[in-house]
Amino acid sequence: MSVLRPLDKLPGLNTATVLLVGSEDALLQQLADSMLKEDCASELRVHLAKALPLPSNVNRPRIDLIVFVINLHSKYSLQHVEESMHHVDASFFLGRVCFLGTGAGQEHHCSLHRNTVLKLAHTYRSPLFFCDLEVEDFRTTMAQRLVRMLLICAGHVRGVSALNLLSLLRTSETPPPEEL
C-alpha cells in the first residue's frame, strides 16, 4: 500500500500543486478550472482523483495541499474520502489537508448531516469549508481561498507556513470534540 507523504518529492521551482479528491468528477473539474483562472505569480497545478492511493508514477509532482471534497448529498462520497485518508501520511494533516463539504445549501436533499463532516475534520484537526460548488460565485470565492492556502502550503507566501495557516483557520466557535 503506497502512502502519500508531503515531502516525498522536492518542490518544483515556483510551482504549487493541489490534489482534489472526491467522487464528483464534474464538480472537481469545475473547481479546478476556477482555481486555474486565478491570477497568481506561481504556476498552479491541479490534479483530480476519485480516491487514493494514486497510481505509482515516478513523474508525479510533489503535492502541497490535499482537498477532500465531500458531497453532502451522497454517503458514497464520504465513504470514498474516509477510505482515501488511510493512504495519506499523518504529517500531511499538519496544515496540508482540508475538507470541503458541498451541497449544504440544499439541506433538505442532504444524505449526510453537516455534523458528520464537522466531526471528521475535527478528528483530523484539519480545516473544513462548506461551499455549494454548483453556484459559480461561491465556487469562484472558494477557488480564491484554496489558491491562497495552496500558495502558503507550497511556501510561496513569506512569513506564513502551513502550520501557521492551520492555527489561523482554527476558530473559537468550533466546539471541543466531547461536545460534538
Tab-separated table of N, CA and C in Angstrom:
chain	number	residue	atom	x	y	z
A	1	MET	N	0.849	-1.176	0.000
A	1	MET	CA	0.000	0.000	0.000
A	1	MET	C	0.891	1.234	0.000
A	2	SER	N	0.696	2.115	-0.967
A	2	SER	CA	1.512	3.324	-1.028
A	2	SER	C	0.821	4.441	-0.241
A	3	VAL	N	1.630	5.119	0.564
A	3	VAL	CA	1.132	6.212	1.387
A	3	VAL	C	1.675	7.509	0.817
A	4	LEU	N	0.817	8.496	0.701
A	4	LEU	CA	1.187	9.803	0.186
A	4	LEU	C	1.817	10.612	1.306
A	5	ARG	N	3.062	11.065	1.103
A	5	ARG	CA	3.785	11.844	2.102
A	5	ARG	C	3.997	13.260	1.577
A	6	PRO	N	3.955	14.259	2.465
A	6	PRO	CA	4.040	15.639	1.993
A	6	PRO	C	5.388	16.026	1.401
A	7	LEU	N	6.461	15.497	1.912
A	7	LEU	CA	7.770	15.925	1.448
A	7	LEU	C	8.527	14.793	0.777
A	8	ASP	N	7.798	13.880	0.121
A	8	ASP	CA	8.469	12.753	-0.521
A	8	ASP	C	9.124	13.133	-1.838
A	9	LYS	N	8.856	14.322	-2.325
A	9	LYS	CA	9.496	14.823	-3.544
A	9	LYS	C	9.954	16.258	-3.295
A	10	LEU	N	10.980	16.654	-4.008
A	10	LEU	CA	11.464	18.026	-3.885
A	10	LEU	C	10.460	18.983	-4.515
A	11	PRO	N	10.353	20.188	-3.970
A	11	PRO	CA	9.415	21.152	-4.567
A	11	PRO	C	9.909	21.612	-5.927
A	12	GLY	N	8.954	21.912	-6.797
A	12	GLY	CA	9.300	22.494	-8.087
A	12	GLY	C	9.501	23.986	-7.911
A	13	LEU	N	10.361	24.556	-8.715
A	13	LEU	CA	10.635	25.980	-8.610
A	13	LEU	C	9.395	26.776	-9.004
A	14	ASN	N	8.869	27.550	-8.071
A	14	ASN	CA	7.726	28.428	-8.301
A	14	ASN	C	6.469	27.695	-8.788
A	15	THR	N	6.300	26.445	-8.359
A	15	THR	CA	5.077	25.705	-8.684
A	15	THR	C	4.379	25.306	-7.397
A	16	ALA	N	3.097	25.186	-7.471
A	16	ALA	CA	2.277	24.765	-6.339
A	16	ALA	C	1.255	23.768	-6.864
A	17	THR	N	1.163	22.619	-6.197
A	17	THR	CA	0.300	21.551	-6.681
A	17	THR	C	-0.733	21.172	-5.636
A	18	VAL	N	-1.986	21.129	-6.068
A	18	VAL	CA	-3.088	20.726	-5.200
A	18	VAL	C	-3.690	19.439	-5.756
A	19	LEU	N	-4.117	18.579	-4.858
A	19	LEU	CA	-4.813	17.354	-5.227
A	19	LEU	C	-6.235	17.452	-4.697
A	20	LEU	N	-7.210	17.440	-5.612
A	20	LEU	CA	-8.621	17.453	-5.238
A	20	LEU	C	-9.106	16.016	-5.276
A	21	VAL	N	-9.586	15.512	-4.136
A	21	VAL	CA	-10.046	14.129	-4.038
A	21	VAL	C	-11.535	14.129	-3.748
A	22	GLY	N	-12.299	13.486	-4.614
A	22	GLY	CA	-13.740	13.400	-4.412
A	22	GLY	C	-14.374	12.575	-5.514
A	23	SER	N	-15.580	12.122	-5.255
A	23	SER	CA	-16.246	11.217	-6.198
A	23	SER	C	-17.051	11.942	-7.275
A	24	GLU	N	-17.171	13.260	-7.190
A	24	GLU	CA	-17.964	14.037	-8.146
A	24	GLU	C	-17.057	14.666	-9.198
A	25	ASP	N	-16.826	13.960	-10.296
A	25	ASP	CA	-15.898	14.428	-11.335
A	25	ASP	C	-16.225	15.820	-11.851
A	26	ALA	N	-17.475	16.078	-12.178
A	26	ALA	CA	-17.860	17.362	-12.779
A	26	ALA	C	-17.591	18.514	-11.808
A	27	LEU	N	-17.943	18.349	-10.538
A	27	LEU	CA	-17.711	19.405	-9.552
A	27	LEU	C	-16.223	19.652	-9.345
A	28	LEU	N	-15.439	18.569	-9.282
A	28	LEU	CA	-13.996	18.724	-9.113
A	28	LEU	C	-13.390	19.461	-10.298
A	29	GLN	N	-13.833	19.116	-11.483
A	29	GLN	CA	-13.304	19.766	-12.683
A	29	GLN	C	-13.671	21.247	-12.707
A	30	GLN	N	-14.895	21.586	-12.323
A	30	GLN	CA	-15.305	22.993	-12.281
A	30	GLN	C	-14.481	23.767	-11.259
A	31	LEU	N	-14.239	23.160	-10.091
A	31	LEU	CA	-13.426	23.809	-9.070
A	31	LEU	C	-11.996	23.976	-9.573
A	32	ALA	N	-11.455	22.951	-10.210
A	32	ALA	CA	-10.098	23.029	-10.764
A	32	ALA	C	-10.004	24.149	-11.788
A	33	ASP	N	-10.975	24.235	-12.687
A	33	ASP	CA	-10.979	25.290	-13.701
A	33	ASP	C	-11.021	26.675	-13.055
A	34	SER	N	-11.832	26.822	-12.013
A	34	SER	CA	-11.925	28.107	-11.308
A	34	SER	C	-10.595	28.462	-10.646
A	35	MET	N	-9.927	27.460	-10.085
A	35	MET	CA	-8.630	27.713	-9.441
A	35	MET	C	-7.591	28.148	-10.471
A	36	LEU	N	-7.597	27.500	-11.618
A	36	LEU	CA	-6.605	27.811	-12.652
A	36	LEU	C	-6.828	29.185	-13.278
A	37	LYS	N	-8.031	29.739	-13.148
A	37	LYS	CA	-8.327	31.077	-13.670
A	37	LYS	C	-7.768	32.172	-12.762
A	38	GLU	N	-7.424	31.812	-11.527
A	38	GLU	CA	-6.937	32.807	-10.574
A	38	GLU	C	-5.570	33.338	-11.005
A	39	ASP	N	-5.401	34.634	-10.856
A	39	ASP	CA	-4.148	35.289	-11.202
A	39	ASP	C	-3.162	35.077	-10.062
A	40	CYS	N	-2.032	34.482	-10.389
A	40	CYS	CA	-1.054	34.237	-9.341
A	40	CYS	C	0.332	34.133	-9.969
A	41	ALA	N	1.354	34.498	-9.188
A	41	ALA	CA	2.722	34.518	-9.691
A	41	ALA	C	3.300	33.108	-9.837
A	42	SER	N	2.760	32.156	-9.120
A	42	SER	CA	3.254	30.779	-9.182
A	42	SER	C	2.511	29.994	-10.259
A	43	GLU	N	3.151	28.941	-10.719
A	43	GLU	CA	2.486	28.034	-11.657
A	43	GLU	C	1.634	27.064	-10.845
A	44	LEU	N	0.333	27.112	-11.062
A	44	LEU	CA	-0.577	26.241	-10.345
A	44	LEU	C	-0.779	24.943	-11.107
A	45	ARG	N	-0.763	23.847	-10.366
A	45	ARG	CA	-1.073	22.543	-10.939
A	45	ARG	C	-2.187	21.943	-10.106
A	46	VAL	N	-3.218	21.499	-10.785
A	46	VAL	CA	-4.364	20.901	-10.091
A	46	VAL	C	-4.532	19.481	-10.608
A	47	HIS	N	-4.511	18.536	-9.689
A	47	HIS	CA	-4.717	17.130	-10.035
A	47	HIS	C	-6.016	16.662	-9.395
A	48	LEU	N	-6.746	15.829	-10.105
A	48	LEU	CA	-8.022	15.305	-9.618
A	48	LEU	C	-7.892	13.802	-9.397
A	49	ALA	N	-8.541	13.319	-8.344
A	49	ALA	CA	-8.563	11.876	-8.082
A	49	ALA	C	-9.895	11.519	-7.442
A	50	LYS	N	-10.471	10.401	-7.897
A	50	LYS	CA	-11.704	9.912	-7.270
A	50	LYS	C	-11.406	9.371	-5.884
A	51	ALA	N	-10.237	8.746	-5.758
A	51	ALA	CA	-9.857	8.131	-4.492
A	51	ALA	C	-8.344	7.943	-4.459
A	52	LEU	N	-7.829	7.677	-3.288
A	52	LEU	CA	-6.423	7.332	-3.106
A	52	LEU	C	-6.350	5.836	-2.812
A	53	PRO	N	-5.264	5.155	-3.080
A	53	PRO	CA	-3.958	5.702	-3.424
A	53	PRO	C	-3.875	6.098	-4.885
A	54	LEU	N	-2.922	6.983	-5.134
A	54	LEU	CA	-2.644	7.382	-6.508
A	54	LEU	C	-1.834	6.271	-7.174
A	55	PRO	N	-1.935	6.160	-8.470
A	55	PRO	CA	-1.103	5.169	-9.155
A	55	PRO	C	0.380	5.470	-8.924
A	56	SER	N	1.173	4.439	-8.814
A	56	SER	CA	2.616	4.637	-8.646
A	56	SER	C	3.170	5.212	-9.936
A	57	ASN	N	3.669	6.412	-9.849
A	57	ASN	CA	4.185	7.090	-11.021
A	57	ASN	C	5.345	7.967	-10.572
A	58	VAL	N	6.523	7.698	-11.076
A	58	VAL	CA	7.690	8.464	-10.662
A	58	VAL	C	7.644	9.908	-11.152
A	59	ASN	N	6.820	10.210	-12.133
A	59	ASN	CA	6.727	11.564	-12.673
A	59	ASN	C	5.726	12.446	-11.940
A	60	ARG	N	5.037	11.894	-10.948
A	60	ARG	CA	4.049	12.675	-10.206
A	60	ARG	C	4.758	13.794	-9.442
A	61	PRO	N	4.234	15.021	-9.501
A	61	PRO	CA	4.875	16.130	-8.781
A	61	PRO	C	4.614	16.039	-7.283
A	62	ARG	N	5.334	16.830	-6.545
A	62	ARG	CA	5.091	16.940	-5.107
A	62	ARG	C	3.724	17.578	-4.904
A	63	ILE	N	2.978	17.078	-3.953
A	63	ILE	CA	1.651	17.624	-3.658
A	63	ILE	C	1.767	18.501	-2.421
A	64	ASP	N	1.345	19.760	-2.571
A	64	ASP	CA	1.465	20.721	-1.483
A	64	ASP	C	0.214	20.798	-0.621
A	65	LEU	N	-0.939	20.478	-1.197
A	65	LEU	CA	-2.208	20.563	-0.470
A	65	LEU	C	-3.158	19.504	-1.004
A	66	ILE	N	-3.851	18.826	-0.090
A	66	ILE	CA	-4.900	17.874	-0.469
A	66	ILE	C	-6.231	18.436	0.007
A	67	VAL	N	-7.197	18.488	-0.897
A	67	VAL	CA	-8.552	18.934	-0.559
A	67	VAL	C	-9.478	17.738	-0.759
A	68	PHE	N	-10.057	17.264	0.336
A	68	PHE	CA	-11.035	16.181	0.267
A	68	PHE	C	-12.412	16.811	0.110
A	69	VAL	N	-13.059	16.539	-1.012
A	69	VAL	CA	-14.360	17.133	-1.325
A	69	VAL	C	-15.443	16.104	-1.029
A	70	ILE	N	-16.355	16.473	-0.134
A	70	ILE	CA	-17.437	15.583	0.284
A	70	ILE	C	-18.763	16.194	-0.149
A	71	ASN	N	-19.493	15.459	-0.974
A	71	ASN	CA	-20.815	15.901	-1.392
A	71	ASN	C	-21.809	15.460	-0.323
A	72	LEU	N	-22.463	16.418	0.310
A	72	LEU	CA	-23.391	16.102	1.398
A	72	LEU	C	-24.645	15.382	0.920
A	73	HIS	N	-24.802	15.247	-0.379
A	73	HIS	CA	-25.955	14.539	-0.942
A	73	HIS	C	-25.640	13.063	-1.171
A	74	SER	N	-24.421	12.630	-0.807
A	74	SER	CA	-24.011	11.266	-1.109
A	74	SER	C	-23.168	10.652	0.010
A	75	LYS	N	-23.703	9.619	0.646
A	75	LYS	CA	-22.925	8.897	1.659
A	75	LYS	C	-21.740	8.202	1.008
A	76	TYR	N	-21.889	7.855	-0.258
A	76	TYR	CA	-20.826	7.243	-1.050
A	76	TYR	C	-19.612	8.173	-1.111
A	77	SER	N	-19.851	9.462	-1.230
A	77	SER	CA	-18.790	10.464	-1.283
A	77	SER	C	-17.975	10.448	0.007
A	78	LEU	N	-18.646	10.438	1.139
A	78	LEU	CA	-17.971	10.384	2.436
A	78	LEU	C	-17.168	9.095	2.570
A	79	GLN	N	-17.746	7.988	2.152
A	79	GLN	CA	-17.071	6.698	2.238
A	79	GLN	C	-15.770	6.713	1.427
A	80	HIS	N	-15.816	7.275	0.222
A	80	HIS	CA	-14.608	7.375	-0.616
A	80	HIS	C	-13.521	8.182	0.079
A	81	VAL	N	-13.906	9.294	0.678
A	81	VAL	CA	-12.935	10.146	1.363
A	81	VAL	C	-12.343	9.418	2.561
A	82	GLU	N	-13.178	8.782	3.361
A	82	GLU	CA	-12.677	8.066	4.538
A	82	GLU	C	-11.704	6.953	4.150
A	83	GLU	N	-12.019	6.220	3.097
A	83	GLU	CA	-11.116	5.156	2.631
A	83	GLU	C	-9.818	5.748	2.087
A	84	SER	N	-9.907	6.872	1.411
A	84	SER	CA	-8.721	7.511	0.831
A	84	SER	C	-7.776	8.035	1.898
A	85	MET	N	-8.309	8.480	3.009
A	85	MET	CA	-7.488	9.066	4.060
A	85	MET	C	-6.495	8.069	4.648
A	86	HIS	N	-6.752	6.790	4.526
A	86	HIS	CA	-5.827	5.771	5.014
A	86	HIS	C	-4.530	5.757	4.197
A	87	HIS	N	-4.538	6.397	3.046
A	87	HIS	CA	-3.372	6.413	2.161
A	87	HIS	C	-2.613	7.736	2.229
A	88	VAL	N	-2.869	8.495	3.298
A	88	VAL	CA	-2.208	9.783	3.487
A	88	VAL	C	-1.411	9.725	4.785
A	89	ASP	N	-0.142	10.062	4.707
A	89	ASP	CA	0.734	10.084	5.872
A	89	ASP	C	0.215	11.101	6.896
A	90	ALA	N	0.335	10.767	8.163
A	90	ALA	CA	-0.184	11.629	9.233
A	90	ALA	C	0.405	13.035	9.195
A	91	SER	N	1.654	13.186	8.762
A	91	SER	CA	2.264	14.516	8.748
A	91	SER	C	1.610	15.450	7.727
A	92	PHE	N	0.859	14.903	6.773
A	92	PHE	CA	0.119	15.741	5.824
A	92	PHE	C	-0.961	16.542	6.559
A	93	PHE	N	-1.445	16.009	7.667
A	93	PHE	CA	-2.529	16.660	8.400
A	93	PHE	C	-2.028	17.825	9.253
A	94	LEU	N	-0.759	18.164	9.108
A	94	LEU	CA	-0.211	19.334	9.790
A	94	LEU	C	-0.305	20.541	8.867
A	95	GLY	N	-1.516	20.867	8.475
A	95	GLY	CA	-1.761	22.077	7.698
A	95	GLY	C	-1.816	21.893	6.197
A	96	ARG	N	-1.668	20.674	5.699
A	96	ARG	CA	-1.639	20.454	4.256
A	96	ARG	C	-2.861	19.683	3.745
A	97	VAL	N	-3.875	19.568	4.586
A	97	VAL	CA	-5.119	18.891	4.217
A	97	VAL	C	-6.276	19.768	4.658
A	98	CYS	N	-7.300	19.839	3.816
A	98	CYS	CA	-8.540	20.467	4.251
A	98	CYS	C	-9.713	19.688	3.667
A	99	PHE	N	-10.868	19.881	4.254
A	99	PHE	CA	-12.098	19.232	3.813
A	99	PHE	C	-13.025	20.301	3.259
A	100	LEU	N	-13.755	19.919	2.229
A	100	LEU	CA	-14.713	20.828	1.614
A	100	LEU	C	-16.033	20.087	1.467
A	101	GLY	N	-17.036	20.546	2.212
A	101	GLY	CA	-18.373	19.974	2.105
A	101	GLY	C	-19.176	20.782	1.102
A	102	THR	N	-19.760	20.111	0.129
A	102	THR	CA	-20.531	20.820	-0.885
A	102	THR	C	-21.976	20.318	-0.875
A	103	GLY	N	-22.875	21.178	-1.286
A	103	GLY	CA	-24.290	20.817	-1.313
A	103	GLY	C	-25.036	21.182	-0.049
A	104	ALA	N	-24.402	21.928	0.841
A	104	ALA	CA	-25.030	22.268	2.120
A	104	ALA	C	-26.184	23.252	1.955
A	105	GLY	N	-26.215	23.970	0.857
A	105	GLY	CA	-27.276	24.947	0.629
A	105	GLY	C	-28.639	24.310	0.410
A	106	GLN	N	-28.648	23.060	0.013
A	106	GLN	CA	-29.900	22.328	-0.200
A	106	GLN	C	-30.019	21.256	0.873
A	107	GLU	N	-30.103	21.713	2.115
A	107	GLU	CA	-30.047	20.816	3.264
A	107	GLU	C	-31.140	19.743	3.261
A	108	HIS	N	-32.295	20.037	2.704
A	108	HIS	CA	-33.380	19.064	2.697
A	108	HIS	C	-33.078	17.886	1.763
A	109	HIS	N	-32.075	18.012	0.881
A	109	HIS	CA	-31.684	16.922	-0.006
A	109	HIS	C	-30.443	16.175	0.494
A	110	CYS	N	-29.888	16.598	1.628
A	110	CYS	CA	-28.634	16.022	2.116
A	110	CYS	C	-28.831	14.624	2.693
A	111	SER	N	-27.905	13.734	2.336
A	111	SER	CA	-27.862	12.388	2.910
A	111	SER	C	-26.975	12.369	4.140
A	112	LEU	N	-26.074	13.352	4.220
A	112	LEU	CA	-25.144	13.462	5.335
A	112	LEU	C	-25.450	14.731	6.106
A	113	HIS	N	-25.356	14.655	7.394
A	113	HIS	CA	-25.538	15.835	8.219
A	113	HIS	C	-24.213	16.583	8.298
A	114	ARG	N	-24.283	17.889	8.369
A	114	ARG	CA	-23.064	18.711	8.452
A	114	ARG	C	-22.193	18.301	9.627
A	115	ASN	N	-22.797	17.891	10.731
A	115	ASN	CA	-22.015	17.494	11.908
A	115	ASN	C	-21.137	16.274	11.645
A	116	THR	N	-21.568	15.395	10.737
A	116	THR	CA	-20.764	14.221	10.392
A	116	THR	C	-19.437	14.670	9.782
A	117	VAL	N	-19.506	15.619	8.877
A	117	VAL	CA	-18.301	16.128	8.229
A	117	VAL	C	-17.495	16.974	9.213
A	118	LEU	N	-18.176	17.722	10.066
A	118	LEU	CA	-17.505	18.526	11.088
A	118	LEU	C	-16.694	17.634	12.026
A	119	LYS	N	-17.270	16.510	12.437
A	119	LYS	CA	-16.559	15.572	13.315
A	119	LYS	C	-15.330	14.994	12.621
A	120	LEU	N	-15.470	14.671	11.352
A	120	LEU	CA	-14.346	14.125	10.588
A	120	LEU	C	-13.197	15.140	10.541
A	121	ALA	N	-13.498	16.364	10.195
A	121	ALA	CA	-12.474	17.405	10.125
A	121	ALA	C	-11.858	17.651	11.494
A	122	HIS	N	-12.681	17.642	12.519
A	122	HIS	CA	-12.181	17.860	13.875
A	122	HIS	C	-11.271	16.720	14.312
A	123	THR	N	-11.648	15.496	13.988
A	123	THR	CA	-10.839	14.330	14.334
A	123	THR	C	-9.441	14.435	13.723
A	124	TYR	N	-9.370	14.909	12.498
A	124	TYR	CA	-8.087	15.021	11.811
A	124	TYR	C	-7.450	16.401	11.967
A	125	ARG	N	-8.047	17.243	12.814
A	125	ARG	CA	-7.523	18.576	13.103
A	125	ARG	C	-7.215	19.350	11.819
A	126	SER	N	-8.152	19.281	10.887
A	126	SER	CA	-7.984	19.933	9.587
A	126	SER	C	-9.126	20.906	9.341
A	127	PRO	N	-8.850	21.966	8.599
A	127	PRO	CA	-9.897	22.952	8.300
A	127	PRO	C	-11.030	22.344	7.475
A	128	LEU	N	-12.211	22.882	7.682
A	128	LEU	CA	-13.398	22.453	6.949
A	128	LEU	C	-14.090	23.689	6.394
A	129	PHE	N	-14.417	23.613	5.117
A	129	PHE	CA	-15.168	24.673	4.460
A	129	PHE	C	-16.449	24.067	3.912
A	130	PHE	N	-17.499	24.855	3.889
A	130	PHE	CA	-18.736	24.459	3.222
A	130	PHE	C	-18.946	25.432	2.065
A	131	CYS	N	-19.296	24.886	0.920
A	131	CYS	CA	-19.499	25.712	-0.259
A	131	CYS	C	-20.345	24.947	-1.259
A	132	ASP	N	-21.306	25.612	-1.845
A	132	ASP	CA	-22.083	24.996	-2.924
A	132	ASP	C	-21.319	25.197	-4.223
A	133	LEU	N	-20.585	24.188	-4.629
A	133	LEU	CA	-19.767	24.286	-5.830
A	133	LEU	C	-20.599	24.423	-7.096
A	134	GLU	N	-21.893	24.108	-7.003
A	134	GLU	CA	-22.770	24.237	-8.168
A	134	GLU	C	-23.026	25.701	-8.513
A	135	VAL	N	-22.844	26.599	-7.539
A	135	VAL	CA	-23.095	28.031	-7.731
A	135	VAL	C	-21.776	28.711	-8.088
A	136	GLU	N	-21.721	29.303	-9.281
A	136	GLU	CA	-20.466	29.840	-9.807
A	136	GLU	C	-19.800	30.856	-8.886
A	137	ASP	N	-20.553	31.789	-8.320
A	137	ASP	CA	-19.957	32.810	-7.447
A	137	ASP	C	-19.320	32.175	-6.215
A	138	PHE	N	-20.007	31.210	-5.620
A	138	PHE	CA	-19.458	30.524	-4.450
A	138	PHE	C	-18.213	29.726	-4.830
A	139	ARG	N	-18.272	29.066	-5.980
A	139	ARG	CA	-17.140	28.260	-6.461
A	139	ARG	C	-15.920	29.150	-6.700
A	140	THR	N	-16.144	30.334	-7.281
A	140	THR	CA	-15.047	31.270	-7.540
A	140	THR	C	-14.411	31.737	-6.238
A	141	THR	N	-15.234	32.070	-5.266
A	141	THR	CA	-14.727	32.505	-3.963
A	141	THR	C	-13.940	31.381	-3.291
A	142	MET	N	-14.458	30.148	-3.362
A	142	MET	CA	-13.752	29.022	-2.761
A	142	MET	C	-12.434	28.771	-3.491
A	143	ALA	N	-12.429	28.917	-4.803
A	143	ALA	CA	-11.199	28.737	-5.583
A	143	ALA	C	-10.139	29.742	-5.128
A	144	GLN	N	-10.544	30.976	-4.893
A	144	GLN	CA	-9.609	32.001	-4.421
A	144	GLN	C	-9.015	31.615	-3.069
A	145	ARG	N	-9.857	31.137	-2.166
A	145	ARG	CA	-9.380	30.716	-0.841
A	145	ARG	C	-8.406	29.550	-0.952
A	146	LEU	N	-8.766	28.576	-1.778
A	146	LEU	CA	-7.916	27.394	-1.913
A	146	LEU	C	-6.584	27.733	-2.572
A	147	VAL	N	-6.588	28.634	-3.540
A	147	VAL	CA	-5.332	29.046	-4.170
A	147	VAL	C	-4.438	29.728	-3.137
A	148	ARG	N	-5.021	30.570	-2.317
A	148	ARG	CA	-4.233	31.247	-1.263
A	148	ARG	C	-3.658	30.221	-0.289
A	149	MET	N	-4.472	29.254	0.118
A	149	MET	CA	-3.985	28.185	1.002
A	149	MET	C	-2.870	27.399	0.334
A	150	LEU	N	-3.068	27.076	-0.937
A	150	LEU	CA	-2.079	26.308	-1.685
A	150	LEU	C	-0.747	27.040	-1.737
A	151	LEU	N	-0.774	28.325	-2.006
A	151	LEU	CA	0.465	29.097	-2.073
A	151	LEU	C	1.183	29.105	-0.732
A	152	ILE	N	0.440	29.176	0.352
A	152	ILE	CA	1.041	29.122	1.687
A	152	ILE	C	1.651	27.748	1.928
A	153	CYS	N	0.907	26.689	1.614
A	153	CYS	CA	1.405	25.325	1.821
A	153	CYS	C	2.628	25.026	0.957
A	154	ALA	N	2.714	25.649	-0.203
A	154	ALA	CA	3.861	25.439	-1.093
A	154	ALA	C	5.061	26.293	-0.682
A	155	GLY	N	4.862	27.172	0.307
A	155	GLY	CA	5.960	28.005	0.783
A	155	GLY	C	6.188	29.258	-0.054
A	156	HIS	N	5.161	29.712	-0.762
A	156	HIS	CA	5.308	30.866	-1.638
A	156	HIS	C	4.822	32.169	-1.007
A	157	VAL	N	4.419	32.126	0.250
A	157	VAL	CA	3.981	33.329	0.949
A	157	VAL	C	4.929	33.551	2.119
A	158	ARG	N	5.627	34.657	2.082
A	158	ARG	CA	6.616	34.954	3.122
A	158	ARG	C	5.983	35.063	4.502
A	159	GLY	N	6.647	34.463	5.468
A	159	GLY	CA	6.253	34.619	6.858
A	159	GLY	C	5.086	33.768	7.318
A	160	VAL	N	4.524	32.948	6.434
A	160	VAL	CA	3.398	32.097	6.828
A	160	VAL	C	3.685	30.672	6.352
A	161	SER	N	3.590	29.726	7.281
A	161	SER	CA	3.786	28.321	6.923
A	161	SER	C	2.449	27.594	7.008
A	162	ALA	N	2.450	26.346	6.575
A	162	ALA	CA	1.231	25.539	6.643
A	162	ALA	C	0.753	25.415	8.089
A	163	LEU	N	1.674	25.288	9.037
A	163	LEU	CA	1.276	25.197	10.446
A	163	LEU	C	0.701	26.516	10.953
A	164	ASN	N	1.285	27.649	10.527
A	164	ASN	CA	0.710	28.949	10.888
A	164	ASN	C	-0.703	29.059	10.354
A	165	LEU	N	-0.878	28.641	9.116
A	165	LEU	CA	-2.186	28.695	8.479
A	165	LEU	C	-3.199	27.875	9.247
A	166	LEU	N	-2.778	26.698	9.682
A	166	LEU	CA	-3.667	25.818	10.434
A	166	LEU	C	-4.154	26.509	11.709
A	167	SER	N	-3.253	27.184	12.410
A	167	SER	CA	-3.671	27.867	13.641
A	167	SER	C	-4.558	29.071	13.336
A	168	LEU	N	-4.327	29.727	12.197
A	168	LEU	CA	-5.167	30.872	11.821
A	168	LEU	C	-6.577	30.444	11.438
A	169	LEU	N	-6.707	29.246	10.871
A	169	LEU	CA	-8.018	28.763	10.433
A	169	LEU	C	-8.849	28.180	11.569
A	170	ARG	N	-8.234	27.915	12.695
A	170	ARG	CA	-8.985	27.419	13.846
A	170	ARG	C	-9.885	28.540	14.354
A	171	THR	N	-11.089	28.199	14.703
A	171	THR	CA	-11.991	29.226	15.224
A	171	THR	C	-12.382	28.893	16.649
A	172	SER	N	-12.682	29.909	17.399
A	172	SER	CA	-13.121	29.691	18.769
A	172	SER	C	-14.536	29.130	18.804
A	173	GLU	N	-15.226	29.193	17.657
A	173	GLU	CA	-16.590	28.684	17.591
A	173	GLU	C	-16.640	27.160	17.530
A	174	THR	N	-15.529	26.529	17.122
A	174	THR	CA	-15.530	25.085	16.990
A	174	THR	C	-15.592	24.456	18.374
A	175	PRO	N	-16.610	23.654	18.629
A	175	PRO	CA	-16.748	23.058	19.957
A	175	PRO	C	-15.690	22.000	20.180
A	176	PRO	N	-15.333	21.761	21.451
A	176	PRO	CA	-14.382	20.691	21.749
A	176	PRO	C	-14.969	19.334	21.291
A	177	PRO	N	-14.108	18.343	21.045
A	177	PRO	CA	-14.582	17.072	20.492
A	177	PRO	C	-15.627	16.378	21.363
A	178	GLU	N	-15.546	16.555	22.653
A	178	GLU	CA	-16.518	15.861	23.512
A	178	GLU	C	-17.932	16.430	23.369
A	179	GLU	N	-18.050	17.657	22.826
A	179	GLU	CA	-19.373	18.248	22.622
A	179	GLU	C	-19.977	17.912	21.269
A	180	LEU	N	-19.187	17.307	20.372
A	180	LEU	CA	-19.692	17.001	19.037
A	180	LEU	C	-20.555	15.775	19.029
